[in-house]
PDB file of N, CA and C in Angstrom:
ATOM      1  N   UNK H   1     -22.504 -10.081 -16.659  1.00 63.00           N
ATOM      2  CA  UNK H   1     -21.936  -8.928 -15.987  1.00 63.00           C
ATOM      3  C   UNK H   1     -21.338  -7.954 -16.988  1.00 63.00           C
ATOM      4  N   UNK H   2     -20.853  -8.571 -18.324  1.00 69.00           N
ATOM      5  CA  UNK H   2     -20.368  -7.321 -19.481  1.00 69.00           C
ATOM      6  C   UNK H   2     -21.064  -6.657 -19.576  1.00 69.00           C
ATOM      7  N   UNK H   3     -22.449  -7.500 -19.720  1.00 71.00           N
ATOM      8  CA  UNK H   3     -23.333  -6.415 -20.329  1.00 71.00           C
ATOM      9  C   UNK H   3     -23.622  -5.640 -19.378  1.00 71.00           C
ATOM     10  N   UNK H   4     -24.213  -5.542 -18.660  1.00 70.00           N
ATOM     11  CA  UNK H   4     -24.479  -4.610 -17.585  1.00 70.00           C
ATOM     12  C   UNK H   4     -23.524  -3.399 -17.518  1.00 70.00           C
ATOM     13  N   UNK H   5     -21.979  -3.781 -17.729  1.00 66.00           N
ATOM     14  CA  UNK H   5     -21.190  -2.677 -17.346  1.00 66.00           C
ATOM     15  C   UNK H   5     -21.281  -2.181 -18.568  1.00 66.00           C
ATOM     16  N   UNK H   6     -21.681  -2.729 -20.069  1.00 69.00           N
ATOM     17  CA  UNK H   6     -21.405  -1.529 -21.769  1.00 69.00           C
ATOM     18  C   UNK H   6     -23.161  -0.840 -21.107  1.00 69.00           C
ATOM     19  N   UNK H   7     -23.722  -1.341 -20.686  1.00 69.00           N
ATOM     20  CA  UNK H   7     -25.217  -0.536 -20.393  1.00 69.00           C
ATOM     21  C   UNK H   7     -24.855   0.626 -19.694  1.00 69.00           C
ATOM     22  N   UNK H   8     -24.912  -0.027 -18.717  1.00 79.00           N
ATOM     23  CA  UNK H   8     -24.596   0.954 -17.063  1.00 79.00           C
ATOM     24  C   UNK H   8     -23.477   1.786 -17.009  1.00 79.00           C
ATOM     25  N   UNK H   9     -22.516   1.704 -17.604  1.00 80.00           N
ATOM     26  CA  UNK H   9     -21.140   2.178 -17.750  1.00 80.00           C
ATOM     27  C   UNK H   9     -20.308   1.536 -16.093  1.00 80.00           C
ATOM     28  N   UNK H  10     -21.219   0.978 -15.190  1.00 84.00           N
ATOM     29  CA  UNK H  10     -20.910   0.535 -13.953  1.00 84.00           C
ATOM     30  C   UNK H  10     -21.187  -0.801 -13.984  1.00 84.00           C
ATOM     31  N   UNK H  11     -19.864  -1.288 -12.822  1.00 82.00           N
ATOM     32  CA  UNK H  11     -20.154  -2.775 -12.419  1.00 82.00           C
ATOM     33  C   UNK H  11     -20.845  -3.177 -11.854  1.00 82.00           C
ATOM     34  N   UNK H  12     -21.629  -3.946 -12.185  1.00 80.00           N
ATOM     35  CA  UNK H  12     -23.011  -4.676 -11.527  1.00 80.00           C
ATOM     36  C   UNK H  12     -22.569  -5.177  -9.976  1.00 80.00           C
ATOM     37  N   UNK H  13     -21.374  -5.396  -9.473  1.00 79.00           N
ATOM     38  CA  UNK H  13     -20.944  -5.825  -8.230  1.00 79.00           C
ATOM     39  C   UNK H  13     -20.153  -4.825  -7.517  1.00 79.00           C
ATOM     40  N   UNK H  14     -19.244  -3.917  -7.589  1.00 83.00           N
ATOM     41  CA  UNK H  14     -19.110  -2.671  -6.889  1.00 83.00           C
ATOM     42  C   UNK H  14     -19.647  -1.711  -7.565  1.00 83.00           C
ATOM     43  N   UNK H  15     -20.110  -1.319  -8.610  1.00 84.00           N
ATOM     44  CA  UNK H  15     -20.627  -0.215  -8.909  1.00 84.00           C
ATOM     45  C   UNK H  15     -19.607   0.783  -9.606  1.00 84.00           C
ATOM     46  N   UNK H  16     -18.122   0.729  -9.815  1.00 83.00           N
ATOM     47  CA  UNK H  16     -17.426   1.630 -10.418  1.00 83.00           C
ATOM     48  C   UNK H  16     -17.505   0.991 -12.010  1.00 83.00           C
ATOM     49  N   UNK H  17     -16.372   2.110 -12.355  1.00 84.00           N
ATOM     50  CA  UNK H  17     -16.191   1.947 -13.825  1.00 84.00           C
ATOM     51  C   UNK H  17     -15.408   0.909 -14.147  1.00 84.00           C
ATOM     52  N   UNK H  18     -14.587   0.007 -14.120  1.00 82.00           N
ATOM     53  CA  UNK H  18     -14.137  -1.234 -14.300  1.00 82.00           C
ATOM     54  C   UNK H  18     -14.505  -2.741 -14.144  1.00 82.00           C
ATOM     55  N   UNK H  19     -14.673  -3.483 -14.507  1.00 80.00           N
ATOM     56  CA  UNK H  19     -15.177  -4.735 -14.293  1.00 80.00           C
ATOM     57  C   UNK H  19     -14.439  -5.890 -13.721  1.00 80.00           C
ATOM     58  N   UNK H  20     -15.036  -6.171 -12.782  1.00 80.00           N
ATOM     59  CA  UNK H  20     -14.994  -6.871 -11.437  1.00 80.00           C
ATOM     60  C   UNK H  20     -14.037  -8.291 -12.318  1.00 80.00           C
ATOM     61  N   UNK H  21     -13.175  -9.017 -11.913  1.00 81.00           N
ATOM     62  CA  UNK H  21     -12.354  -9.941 -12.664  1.00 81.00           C
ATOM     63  C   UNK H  21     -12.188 -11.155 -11.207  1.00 81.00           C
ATOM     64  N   UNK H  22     -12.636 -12.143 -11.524  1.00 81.00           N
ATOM     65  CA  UNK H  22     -13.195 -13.511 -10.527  1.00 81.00           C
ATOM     66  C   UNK H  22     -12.354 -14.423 -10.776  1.00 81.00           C
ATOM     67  N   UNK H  23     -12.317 -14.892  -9.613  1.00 89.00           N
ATOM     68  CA  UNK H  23     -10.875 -15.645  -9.777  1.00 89.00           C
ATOM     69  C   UNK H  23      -9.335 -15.863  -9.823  1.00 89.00           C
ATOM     70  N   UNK H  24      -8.624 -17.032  -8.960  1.00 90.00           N
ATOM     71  CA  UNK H  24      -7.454 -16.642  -9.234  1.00 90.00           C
ATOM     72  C   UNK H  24      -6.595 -15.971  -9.963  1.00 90.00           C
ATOM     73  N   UNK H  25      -5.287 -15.140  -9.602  1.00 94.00           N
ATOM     74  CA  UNK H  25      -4.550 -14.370 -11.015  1.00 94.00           C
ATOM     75  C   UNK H  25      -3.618 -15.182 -11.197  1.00 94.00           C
ATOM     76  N   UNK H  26      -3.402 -15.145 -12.629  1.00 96.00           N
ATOM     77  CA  UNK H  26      -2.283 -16.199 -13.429  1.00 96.00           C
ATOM     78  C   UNK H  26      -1.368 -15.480 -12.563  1.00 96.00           C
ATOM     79  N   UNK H  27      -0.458 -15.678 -11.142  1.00 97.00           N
ATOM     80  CA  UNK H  27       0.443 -15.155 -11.151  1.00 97.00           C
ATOM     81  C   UNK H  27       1.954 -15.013 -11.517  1.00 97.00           C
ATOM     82  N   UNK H  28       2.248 -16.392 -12.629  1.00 98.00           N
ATOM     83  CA  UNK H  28       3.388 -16.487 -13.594  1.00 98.00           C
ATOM     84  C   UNK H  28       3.426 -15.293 -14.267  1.00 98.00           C
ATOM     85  N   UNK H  29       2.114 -14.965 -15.257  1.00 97.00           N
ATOM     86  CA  UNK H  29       1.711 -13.904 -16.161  1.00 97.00           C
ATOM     87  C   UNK H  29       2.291 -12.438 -15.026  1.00 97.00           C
ATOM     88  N   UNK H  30       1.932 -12.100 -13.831  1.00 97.00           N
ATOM     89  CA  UNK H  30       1.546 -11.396 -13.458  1.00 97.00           C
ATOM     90  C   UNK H  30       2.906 -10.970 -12.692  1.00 97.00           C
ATOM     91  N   UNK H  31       3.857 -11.944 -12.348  1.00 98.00           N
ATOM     92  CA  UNK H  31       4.927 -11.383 -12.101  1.00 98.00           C
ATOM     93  C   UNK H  31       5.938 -11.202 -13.414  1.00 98.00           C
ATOM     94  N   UNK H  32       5.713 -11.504 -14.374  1.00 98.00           N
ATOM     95  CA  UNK H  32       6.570 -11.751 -15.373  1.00 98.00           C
ATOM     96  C   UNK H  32       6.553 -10.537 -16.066  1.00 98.00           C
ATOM     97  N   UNK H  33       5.443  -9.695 -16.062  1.00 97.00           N
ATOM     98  CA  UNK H  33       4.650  -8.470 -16.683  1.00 97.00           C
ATOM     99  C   UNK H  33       5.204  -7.253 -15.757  1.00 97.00           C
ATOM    100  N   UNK H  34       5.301  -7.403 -14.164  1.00 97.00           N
ATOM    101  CA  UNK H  34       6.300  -7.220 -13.010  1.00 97.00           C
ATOM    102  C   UNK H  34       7.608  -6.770 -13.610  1.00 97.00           C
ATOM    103  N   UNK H  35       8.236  -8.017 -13.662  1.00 97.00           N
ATOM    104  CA  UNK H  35       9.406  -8.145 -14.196  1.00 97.00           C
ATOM    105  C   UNK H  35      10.103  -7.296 -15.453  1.00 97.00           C
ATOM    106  N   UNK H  36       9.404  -7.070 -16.358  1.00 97.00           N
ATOM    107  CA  UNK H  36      10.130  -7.055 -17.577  1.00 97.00           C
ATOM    108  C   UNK H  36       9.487  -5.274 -17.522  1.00 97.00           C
ATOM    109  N   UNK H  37       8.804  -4.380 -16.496  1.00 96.00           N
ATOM    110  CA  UNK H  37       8.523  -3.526 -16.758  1.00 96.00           C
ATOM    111  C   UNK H  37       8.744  -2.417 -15.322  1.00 96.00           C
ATOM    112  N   UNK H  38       9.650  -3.291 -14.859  1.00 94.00           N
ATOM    113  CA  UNK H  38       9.935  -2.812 -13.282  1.00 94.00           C
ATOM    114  C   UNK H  38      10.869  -1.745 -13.513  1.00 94.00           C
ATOM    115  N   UNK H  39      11.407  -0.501 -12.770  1.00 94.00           N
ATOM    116  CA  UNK H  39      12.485   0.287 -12.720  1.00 94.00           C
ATOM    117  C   UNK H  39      13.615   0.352 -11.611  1.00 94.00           C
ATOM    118  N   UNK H  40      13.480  -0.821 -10.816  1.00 95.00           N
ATOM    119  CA  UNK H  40      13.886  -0.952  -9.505  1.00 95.00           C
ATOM    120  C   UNK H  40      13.861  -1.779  -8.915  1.00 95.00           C
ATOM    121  N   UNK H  41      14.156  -2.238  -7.734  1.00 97.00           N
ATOM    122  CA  UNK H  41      13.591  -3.425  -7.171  1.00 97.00           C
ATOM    123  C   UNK H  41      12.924  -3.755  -6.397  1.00 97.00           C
ATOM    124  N   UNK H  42      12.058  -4.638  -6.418  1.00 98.00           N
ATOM    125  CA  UNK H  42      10.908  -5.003  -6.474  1.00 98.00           C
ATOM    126  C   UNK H  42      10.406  -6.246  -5.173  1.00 98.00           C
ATOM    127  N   UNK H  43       9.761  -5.552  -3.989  1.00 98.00           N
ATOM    128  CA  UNK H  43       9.315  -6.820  -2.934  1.00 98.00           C
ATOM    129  C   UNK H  43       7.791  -7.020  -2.830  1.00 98.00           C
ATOM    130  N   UNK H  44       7.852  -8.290  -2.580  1.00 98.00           N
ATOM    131  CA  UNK H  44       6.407  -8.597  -2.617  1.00 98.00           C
ATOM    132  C   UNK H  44       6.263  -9.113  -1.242  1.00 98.00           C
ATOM    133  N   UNK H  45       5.198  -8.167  -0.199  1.00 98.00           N
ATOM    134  CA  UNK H  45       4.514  -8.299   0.859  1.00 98.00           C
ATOM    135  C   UNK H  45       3.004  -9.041   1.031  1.00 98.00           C
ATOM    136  N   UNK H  46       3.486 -10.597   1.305  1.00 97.00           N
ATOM    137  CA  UNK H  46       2.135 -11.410   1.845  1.00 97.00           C
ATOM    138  C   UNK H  46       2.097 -11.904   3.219  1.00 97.00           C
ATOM    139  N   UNK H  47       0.377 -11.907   3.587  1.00 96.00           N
ATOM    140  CA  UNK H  47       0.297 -12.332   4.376  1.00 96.00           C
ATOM    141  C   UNK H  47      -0.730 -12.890   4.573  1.00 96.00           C
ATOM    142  N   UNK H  48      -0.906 -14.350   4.408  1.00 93.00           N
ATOM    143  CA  UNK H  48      -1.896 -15.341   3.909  1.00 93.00           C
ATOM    144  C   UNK H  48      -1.806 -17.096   3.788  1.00 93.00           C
ATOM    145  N   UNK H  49      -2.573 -17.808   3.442  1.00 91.00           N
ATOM    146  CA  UNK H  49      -2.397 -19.149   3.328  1.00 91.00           C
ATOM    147  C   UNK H  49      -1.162 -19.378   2.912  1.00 91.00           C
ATOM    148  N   UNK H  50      -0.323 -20.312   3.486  1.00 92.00           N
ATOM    149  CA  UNK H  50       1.212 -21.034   3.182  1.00 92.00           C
ATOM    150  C   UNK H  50       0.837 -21.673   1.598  1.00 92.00           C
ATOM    151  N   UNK H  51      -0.233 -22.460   0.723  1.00 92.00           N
ATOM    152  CA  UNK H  51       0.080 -22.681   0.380  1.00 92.00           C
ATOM    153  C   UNK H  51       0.579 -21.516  -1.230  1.00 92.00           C
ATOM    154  N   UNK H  52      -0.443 -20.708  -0.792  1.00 94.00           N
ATOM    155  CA  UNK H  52      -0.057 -19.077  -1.989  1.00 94.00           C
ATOM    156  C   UNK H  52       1.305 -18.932  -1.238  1.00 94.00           C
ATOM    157  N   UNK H  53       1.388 -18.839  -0.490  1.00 96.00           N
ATOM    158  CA  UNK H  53       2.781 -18.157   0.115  1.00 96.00           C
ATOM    159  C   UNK H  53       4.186 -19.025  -0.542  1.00 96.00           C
ATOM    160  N   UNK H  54       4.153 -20.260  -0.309  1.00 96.00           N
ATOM    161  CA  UNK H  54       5.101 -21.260  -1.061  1.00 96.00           C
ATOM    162  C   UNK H  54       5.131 -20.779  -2.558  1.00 96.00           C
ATOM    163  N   UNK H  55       3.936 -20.683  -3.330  1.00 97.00           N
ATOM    164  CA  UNK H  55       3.931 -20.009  -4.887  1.00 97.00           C
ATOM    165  C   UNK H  55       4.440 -18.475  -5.267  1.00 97.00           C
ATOM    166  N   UNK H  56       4.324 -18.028  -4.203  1.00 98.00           N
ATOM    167  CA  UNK H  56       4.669 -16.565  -4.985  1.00 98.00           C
ATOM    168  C   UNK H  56       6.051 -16.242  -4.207  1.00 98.00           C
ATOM    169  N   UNK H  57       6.761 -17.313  -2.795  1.00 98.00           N
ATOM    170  CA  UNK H  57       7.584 -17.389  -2.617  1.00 98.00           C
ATOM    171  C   UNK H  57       8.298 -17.456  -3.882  1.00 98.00           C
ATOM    172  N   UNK H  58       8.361 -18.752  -4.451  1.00 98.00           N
ATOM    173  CA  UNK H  58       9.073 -19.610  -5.598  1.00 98.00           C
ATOM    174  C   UNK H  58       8.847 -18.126  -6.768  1.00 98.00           C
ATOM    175  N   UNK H  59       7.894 -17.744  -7.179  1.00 98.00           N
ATOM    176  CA  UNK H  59       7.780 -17.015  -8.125  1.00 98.00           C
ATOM    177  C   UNK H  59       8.818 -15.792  -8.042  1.00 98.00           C
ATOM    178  N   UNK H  60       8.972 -15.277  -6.626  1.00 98.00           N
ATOM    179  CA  UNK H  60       9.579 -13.668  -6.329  1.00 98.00           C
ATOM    180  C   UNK H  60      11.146 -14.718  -6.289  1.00 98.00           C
ATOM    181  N   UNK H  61      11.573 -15.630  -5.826  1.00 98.00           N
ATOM    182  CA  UNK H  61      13.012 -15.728  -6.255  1.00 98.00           C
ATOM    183  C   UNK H  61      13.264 -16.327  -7.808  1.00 98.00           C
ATOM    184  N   UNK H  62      12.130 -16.976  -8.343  1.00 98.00           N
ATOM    185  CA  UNK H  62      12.750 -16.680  -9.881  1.00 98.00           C
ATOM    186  C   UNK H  62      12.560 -14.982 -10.541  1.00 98.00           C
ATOM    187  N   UNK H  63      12.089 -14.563  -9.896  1.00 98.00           N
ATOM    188  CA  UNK H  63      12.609 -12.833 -10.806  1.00 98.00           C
ATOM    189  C   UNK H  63      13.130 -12.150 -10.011  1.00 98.00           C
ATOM    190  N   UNK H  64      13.965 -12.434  -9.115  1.00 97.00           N
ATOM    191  CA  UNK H  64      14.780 -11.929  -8.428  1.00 97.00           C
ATOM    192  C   UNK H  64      14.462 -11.024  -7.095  1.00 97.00           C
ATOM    193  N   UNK H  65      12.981 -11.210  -7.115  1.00 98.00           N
ATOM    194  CA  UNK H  65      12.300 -10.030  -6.405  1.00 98.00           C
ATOM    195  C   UNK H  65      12.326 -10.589  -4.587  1.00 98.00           C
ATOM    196  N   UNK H  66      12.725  -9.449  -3.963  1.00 98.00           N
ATOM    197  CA  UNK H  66      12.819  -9.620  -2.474  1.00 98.00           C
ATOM    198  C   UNK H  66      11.656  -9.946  -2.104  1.00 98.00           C
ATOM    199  N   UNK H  67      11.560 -11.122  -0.962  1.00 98.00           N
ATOM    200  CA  UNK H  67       9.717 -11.315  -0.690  1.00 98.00           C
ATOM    201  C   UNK H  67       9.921 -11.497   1.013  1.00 98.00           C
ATOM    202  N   UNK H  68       9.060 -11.076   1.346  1.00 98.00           N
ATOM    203  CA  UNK H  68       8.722 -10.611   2.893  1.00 98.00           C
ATOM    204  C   UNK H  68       7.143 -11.571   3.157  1.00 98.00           C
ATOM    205  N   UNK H  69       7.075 -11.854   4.045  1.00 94.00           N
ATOM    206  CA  UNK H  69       5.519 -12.614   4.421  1.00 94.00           C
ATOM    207  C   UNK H  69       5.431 -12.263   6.488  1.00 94.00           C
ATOM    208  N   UNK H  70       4.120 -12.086   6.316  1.00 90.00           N
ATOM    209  CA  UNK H  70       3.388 -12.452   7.719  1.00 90.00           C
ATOM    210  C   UNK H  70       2.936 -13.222   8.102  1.00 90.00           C
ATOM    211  N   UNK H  71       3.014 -13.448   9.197  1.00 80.00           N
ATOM    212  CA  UNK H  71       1.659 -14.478   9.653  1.00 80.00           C
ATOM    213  C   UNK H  71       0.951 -13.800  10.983  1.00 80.00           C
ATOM    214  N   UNK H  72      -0.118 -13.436  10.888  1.00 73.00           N
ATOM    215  CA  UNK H  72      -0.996 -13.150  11.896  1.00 73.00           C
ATOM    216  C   UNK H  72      -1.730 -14.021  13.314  1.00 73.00           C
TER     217      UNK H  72
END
């Protein structure tokens, strides 16, 4: 799929200029990067499987971040 997008300048799977990224996100990395570059404070709105929900629960009260969830 790299190659395709240095060819094509497009992603072989939606078709824009960025490349498509598969797979879970480190979300330790991803709130931590959150964290240390935030100006304010910061809630995180899910609404999805309990067991992501338990993880990014735990994650948003170690960085202090307000977290809100749904269930449909």
């Amino acid at each position: 799929m790299k190659a395709h997008l240095e060819v094509h300048k497009k992603d072989v799977i939606t078709g824009l200029r960025t490349a498509t990224k598969t797979g879970r996100p480190n979300w330790p990395s991803v709130f931590s990067r959150i964290d240390h570059t935030k100006q304010g404070a910061v809630r995180v709105f899910y609404c999805g499987p309990h067991n992501l929900e338990r993880e990014l629960r735990l994650l948003s009260g170690q960085h202090k971040f307000q977290f809100s969830w749904e269930n449909f």
